[in-house]
PDB file of C-alpha atoms in Angstrom:
ATOM      1  CA  UNK A  27       3.799  14.859 -14.557  1.00 49.00           C
ATOM      2  CA  UNK A  28       0.162  14.029 -15.534  1.00 48.00           C
ATOM      3  CA  UNK A  29      -2.045  11.499 -14.233  1.00 50.00           C
ATOM      4  CA  UNK A  30      -1.819   8.014 -15.400  1.00 51.00           C
ATOM      5  CA  UNK A  31      -4.794   8.014 -17.892  1.00 53.00           C
ATOM      6  CA  UNK A  32      -3.593   9.694 -20.928  1.00 54.00           C
ATOM      7  CA  UNK A  33      -7.020  11.231 -21.343  1.00 48.00           C
ATOM      8  CA  UNK A  34      -7.369  12.336 -17.758  1.00 51.00           C
ATOM      9  CA  UNK A  35      -7.045  15.658 -16.205  1.00 51.00           C
ATOM     10  CA  UNK A  36      -7.255  14.869 -12.557  1.00 54.00           C
ATOM     11  CA  UNK A  37      -5.444  12.711  -9.856  1.00 55.00           C
ATOM     12  CA  UNK A  38      -8.507  12.249  -7.898  1.00 57.00           C
ATOM     13  CA  UNK A  39     -12.180  11.802  -9.045  1.00 57.00           C
ATOM     14  CA  UNK A  40     -14.002  15.047  -8.723  1.00 57.00           C
ATOM     15  CA  UNK A  41     -17.012  14.484  -6.336  1.00 50.00           C
ATOM     16  CA  UNK A  42     -19.246  17.405  -6.033  1.00 57.00           C
ATOM     17  CA  UNK A  43     -19.562  18.661  -2.422  1.00 63.00           C
ATOM     18  CA  UNK A  44     -16.273  16.610  -1.385  1.00 72.00           C
ATOM     19  CA  UNK A  45     -12.849  17.833  -1.194  1.00 85.00           C
ATOM     20  CA  UNK A  46      -9.775  15.433  -1.074  1.00 91.00           C
ATOM     21  CA  UNK A  47      -7.948  14.797   1.738  1.00 93.00           C
ATOM     22  CA  UNK A  48      -3.892  14.947   2.228  1.00 94.00           C
ATOM     23  CA  UNK A  49      -3.976  11.133   2.472  1.00 94.00           C
ATOM     24  CA  UNK A  50      -5.688  10.750  -0.895  1.00 92.00           C
ATOM     25  CA  UNK A  51      -2.738  12.233  -2.563  1.00 93.00           C
ATOM     26  CA  UNK A  52      -0.327   9.709  -1.274  1.00 94.00           C
ATOM     27  CA  UNK A  53       0.012   8.027  -4.826  1.00 92.00           C
ATOM     28  CA  UNK A  54       0.390  11.239  -6.487  1.00 92.00           C
ATOM     29  CA  UNK A  55       3.107  11.997  -4.004  1.00 95.00           C
ATOM     30  CA  UNK A  56       4.862   8.716  -4.587  1.00 95.00           C
ATOM     31  CA  UNK A  57       4.837   9.396  -8.264  1.00 92.00           C
ATOM     32  CA  UNK A  58       6.153  12.927  -8.050  1.00 94.00           C
ATOM     33  CA  UNK A  59       8.906  11.930  -5.504  1.00 96.00           C
ATOM     34  CA  UNK A  60      10.136   8.897  -7.897  1.00 95.00           C
ATOM     35  CA  UNK A  61      10.084  11.593 -10.872  1.00 93.00           C
ATOM     36  CA  UNK A  62      12.018  14.149  -8.951  1.00 95.00           C
ATOM     37  CA  UNK A  63      14.580  11.470  -7.660  1.00 95.00           C
ATOM     38  CA  UNK A  64      15.305  10.646 -11.391  1.00 95.00           C
ATOM     39  CA  UNK A  65      15.733  14.275 -12.632  1.00 93.00           C
ATOM     40  CA  UNK A  66      19.567  14.412 -12.198  1.00 93.00           C
ATOM     41  CA  UNK A  67      20.147  11.170 -14.153  1.00 94.00           C
ATOM     42  CA  UNK A  68      17.722  12.596 -16.832  1.00 94.00           C
ATOM     43  CA  UNK A  69      18.606  16.299 -17.171  1.00 93.00           C
ATOM     44  CA  UNK A  70      21.281  18.636 -15.985  1.00 89.00           C
ATOM     45  CA  UNK A  71      19.109  19.152 -12.573  1.00 90.00           C
ATOM     46  CA  UNK A  72      20.096  20.294  -9.168  1.00 92.00           C
ATOM     47  CA  UNK A  73      18.196  18.060  -7.062  1.00 91.00           C
ATOM     48  CA  UNK A  74      18.773  21.030  -4.330  1.00 92.00           C
ATOM     49  CA  UNK A  75      16.706  23.402  -6.338  1.00 93.00           C
ATOM     50  CA  UNK A  76      13.345  21.845  -6.992  1.00 95.00           C
ATOM     51  CA  UNK A  77      10.178  23.892  -7.563  1.00 97.00           C
ATOM     52  CA  UNK A  78       6.961  22.540  -8.265  1.00 97.00           C
ATOM     53  CA  UNK A  79       3.954  24.264 -10.383  1.00 97.00           C
ATOM     54  CA  UNK A  80       0.565  22.779 -10.509  1.00 96.00           C
ATOM     55  CA  UNK A  81      -2.712  23.486 -11.837  1.00 95.00           C
ATOM     56  CA  UNK A  82      -5.721  22.668  -9.810  1.00 94.00           C
ATOM     57  CA  UNK A  83      -5.363  19.098  -8.419  1.00 92.00           C
ATOM     58  CA  UNK A  84      -1.714  19.286  -9.527  1.00 94.00           C
ATOM     59  CA  UNK A  85      -1.271  22.344  -7.126  1.00 97.00           C
ATOM     60  CA  UNK A  86      -2.790  19.990  -4.591  1.00 96.00           C
ATOM     61  CA  UNK A  87      -0.386  17.294  -5.166  1.00 96.00           C
ATOM     62  CA  UNK A  88       2.389  19.742  -5.191  1.00 97.00           C
ATOM     63  CA  UNK A  89       1.161  20.856  -1.488  1.00 98.00           C
ATOM     64  CA  UNK A  90       0.807  17.174  -0.372  1.00 97.00           C
ATOM     65  CA  UNK A  91       4.471  16.480  -1.425  1.00 97.00           C
ATOM     66  CA  UNK A  92       6.096  19.591   0.149  1.00 97.00           C
ATOM     67  CA  UNK A  93       3.974  18.750   3.539  1.00 97.00           C
ATOM     68  CA  UNK A  94       5.383  15.306   3.507  1.00 95.00           C
ATOM     69  CA  UNK A  95       8.950  16.279   2.219  1.00 95.00           C
ATOM     70  CA  UNK A  96       9.561  19.916   2.993  1.00 96.00           C
ATOM     71  CA  UNK A  97      13.435  19.474   2.458  1.00 95.00           C
ATOM     72  CA  UNK A  98      13.137  18.703  -0.895  1.00 94.00           C
ATOM     73  CA  UNK A  99      11.146  21.497  -2.292  1.00 97.00           C
ATOM     74  CA  UNK A 100      12.297  25.006  -2.712  1.00 97.00           C
ATOM     75  CA  UNK A 101       8.982  26.672  -3.794  1.00 98.00           C
ATOM     76  CA  UNK A 102       5.446  26.169  -5.134  1.00 98.00           C
ATOM     77  CA  UNK A 103       3.391  28.018  -7.749  1.00 98.00           C
ATOM     78  CA  UNK A 104      -0.033  26.957  -7.252  1.00 98.00           C
ATOM     79  CA  UNK A 105      -2.559  27.813 -10.237  1.00 98.00           C
ATOM     80  CA  UNK A 106      -6.412  27.778  -9.480  1.00 97.00           C
ATOM     81  CA  UNK A 107      -5.219  25.109  -7.004  1.00 96.00           C
ATOM     82  CA  UNK A 108      -6.098  24.092  -3.210  1.00 96.00           C
ATOM     83  CA  UNK A 109      -4.570  22.521  -0.280  1.00 97.00           C
ATOM     84  CA  UNK A 110      -6.137  19.035   0.687  1.00 95.00           C
ATOM     85  CA  UNK A 111      -8.106  18.862   3.616  1.00 93.00           C
ATOM     86  CA  UNK A 112      -6.644  17.203   6.858  1.00 93.00           C
ATOM     87  CA  UNK A 113      -3.636  19.396   7.290  1.00 93.00           C
ATOM     88  CA  UNK A 114      -3.993  20.688  10.868  1.00 92.00           C
ATOM     89  CA  UNK A 115      -0.836  18.609  11.994  1.00 92.00           C
ATOM     90  CA  UNK A 116       1.282  20.302   9.310  1.00 90.00           C
ATOM     91  CA  UNK A 117      -0.093  23.580  10.298  1.00 90.00           C
ATOM     92  CA  UNK A 118       0.979  23.005  13.897  1.00 91.00           C
ATOM     93  CA  UNK A 119       4.499  21.685  12.779  1.00 90.00           C
ATOM     94  CA  UNK A 120       4.785  24.771  10.321  1.00 90.00           C
ATOM     95  CA  UNK A 121       5.747  22.217   7.417  1.00 92.00           C
ATOM     96  CA  UNK A 122       6.172  25.137   4.920  1.00 96.00           C
ATOM     97  CA  UNK A 123       8.433  27.361   6.939  1.00 96.00           C
ATOM     98  CA  UNK A 124       9.698  30.036   4.824  1.00 96.00           C
ATOM     99  CA  UNK A 125       8.820  28.175   1.350  1.00 97.00           C
ATOM    100  CA  UNK A 126       8.016  30.700  -1.129  1.00 98.00           C
ATOM    101  CA  UNK A 127       4.534  29.994  -2.693  1.00 99.00           C
ATOM    102  CA  UNK A 128       2.638  31.739  -5.366  1.00 99.00           C
ATOM    103  CA  UNK A 129      -1.143  31.020  -5.275  1.00 99.00           C
ATOM    104  CA  UNK A 130      -3.188  32.421  -8.309  1.00 99.00           C
ATOM    105  CA  UNK A 131      -7.006  32.030  -7.649  1.00 98.00           C
ATOM    106  CA  UNK A 132      -9.762  32.557  -9.898  1.00 98.00           C
ATOM    107  CA  UNK A 133     -12.703  34.410  -8.231  1.00 98.00           C
ATOM    108  CA  UNK A 134     -15.245  32.907 -10.769  1.00 98.00           C
ATOM    109  CA  UNK A 135     -13.837  29.288 -10.439  1.00 97.00           C
ATOM    110  CA  UNK A 136     -16.493  26.690 -10.757  1.00 94.00           C
ATOM    111  CA  UNK A 137     -13.888  23.821  -9.980  1.00 93.00           C
ATOM    112  CA  UNK A 138     -12.257  25.274  -7.031  1.00 95.00           C
ATOM    113  CA  UNK A 139     -14.790  27.574  -5.138  1.00 95.00           C
ATOM    114  CA  UNK A 140     -13.234  30.686  -3.844  1.00 97.00           C
ATOM    115  CA  UNK A 141     -13.875  30.102  -0.286  1.00 96.00           C
ATOM    116  CA  UNK A 142     -11.775  26.935  -0.602  1.00 96.00           C
ATOM    117  CA  UNK A 143      -9.040  28.693  -2.270  1.00 97.00           C
ATOM    118  CA  UNK A 144      -9.124  31.310   0.369  1.00 98.00           C
ATOM    119  CA  UNK A 145      -9.167  28.510   3.028  1.00 97.00           C
ATOM    120  CA  UNK A 146      -6.073  27.323   1.396  1.00 97.00           C
ATOM    121  CA  UNK A 147      -4.154  30.372   1.328  1.00 98.00           C
ATOM    122  CA  UNK A 148      -4.937  30.591   5.049  1.00 97.00           C
ATOM    123  CA  UNK A 149      -3.617  27.176   5.502  1.00 97.00           C
ATOM    124  CA  UNK A 150      -0.313  27.916   3.648  1.00 98.00           C
ATOM    125  CA  UNK A 151       0.241  30.912   5.856  1.00 97.00           C
ATOM    126  CA  UNK A 152      -0.398  28.720   8.767  1.00 96.00           C
ATOM    127  CA  UNK A 153       2.257  26.273   7.660  1.00 96.00           C
ATOM    128  CA  UNK A 154       4.663  29.127   7.759  1.00 97.00           C
ATOM    129  CA  UNK A 155       5.078  29.775   4.001  1.00 97.00           C
ATOM    130  CA  UNK A 156       6.088  32.987   2.394  1.00 97.00           C
ATOM    131  CA  UNK A 157       2.794  33.325   0.620  1.00 98.00           C
ATOM    132  CA  UNK A 158       2.214  35.559  -2.447  1.00 98.00           C
ATOM    133  CA  UNK A 159      -1.650  35.046  -2.823  1.00 99.00           C
ATOM    134  CA  UNK A 160      -3.314  36.679  -5.894  1.00 98.00           C
ATOM    135  CA  UNK A 161      -7.311  36.668  -6.814  1.00 99.00           C
ATOM    136  CA  UNK A 162      -8.081  37.469 -10.502  1.00 98.00           C
ATOM    137  CA  UNK A 163     -11.552  37.869 -12.155  1.00 97.00           C
ATOM    138  CA  UNK A 164     -11.588  34.575 -14.033  1.00 98.00           C
ATOM    139  CA  UNK A 165     -12.822  31.035 -14.049  1.00 97.00           C
ATOM    140  CA  UNK A 166     -10.667  27.885 -13.505  1.00 96.00           C
ATOM    141  CA  UNK A 167      -7.867  29.140 -15.436  1.00 96.00           C
ATOM    142  CA  UNK A 168      -4.943  31.700 -15.359  1.00 95.00           C
ATOM    143  CA  UNK A 169      -5.623  35.155 -17.047  1.00 97.00           C
ATOM    144  CA  UNK A 170      -3.042  37.387 -18.615  1.00 97.00           C
ATOM    145  CA  UNK A 171      -2.502  39.324 -15.588  1.00 98.00           C
ATOM    146  CA  UNK A 172      -2.038  36.142 -13.602  1.00 98.00           C
ATOM    147  CA  UNK A 173       0.390  34.877 -16.299  1.00 98.00           C
ATOM    148  CA  UNK A 174       2.503  38.069 -15.905  1.00 98.00           C
ATOM    149  CA  UNK A 175       2.552  37.935 -11.953  1.00 98.00           C
ATOM    150  CA  UNK A 176       3.447  34.100 -12.428  1.00 98.00           C
ATOM    151  CA  UNK A 177       6.367  35.011 -14.979  1.00 98.00           C
ATOM    152  CA  UNK A 178       7.444  37.642 -12.337  1.00 98.00           C
ATOM    153  CA  UNK A 179       7.288  35.333  -9.511  1.00 98.00           C
ATOM    154  CA  UNK A 180       9.335  32.645 -11.291  1.00 97.00           C
ATOM    155  CA  UNK A 181      12.209  35.521 -12.226  1.00 96.00           C
ATOM    156  CA  UNK A 182      12.566  36.186  -8.692  1.00 95.00           C
ATOM    157  CA  UNK A 183      12.953  32.618  -8.048  1.00 94.00           C
ATOM    158  CA  UNK A 184      15.528  32.401 -10.883  1.00 91.00           C
ATOM    159  CA  UNK A 185      17.573  35.575  -9.433  1.00 86.00           C
ATOM    160  CA  UNK A 186      17.482  34.085  -5.792  1.00 78.00           C
ATOM    161  CA  UNK A 187      19.188  30.841  -7.427  1.00 72.00           C
ATOM    162  CA  UNK A 188      21.776  32.741  -8.933  1.00 71.00           C
ATOM    163  CA  UNK A 189      23.063  34.314  -5.955  1.00 66.00           C
ATOM    164  CA  UNK A 190      23.871  30.682  -4.660  1.00 55.00           C
TER     165      UNK A 190
END
């Protein structure tokens, strides 16, 4: 899933010094929900085994969907992403209880500052997720070490799914 404009790279306008709130991802979450609901008719997809992976704002949209509908999502891979602001109620309700989450963060990221990424990791833990949080010496991208760890994380999820 990508933002509506084919030449676009974000779900929300990027405003310096401002961070999107959970509510600002409602449109993205609606689109993701619609897409996920059609997966079984388009592909041989098990609607009980939906994992999300997002880069930057795509990761934020993934978190927003999981907070809104935690029963739909089996796990999240967040690549240099963040958790939107205003998730305190979700933290209090442990909305992501036991959800496996992989967060890869760039220590030199000029788009998602390290402080925001670290706060996002704390929020994910506070929501009850089983978080694997990794920081890599890179910018707003995933380096080779991060890719290897991501591949390992996915392999573990696939092994878990085979046990069902």
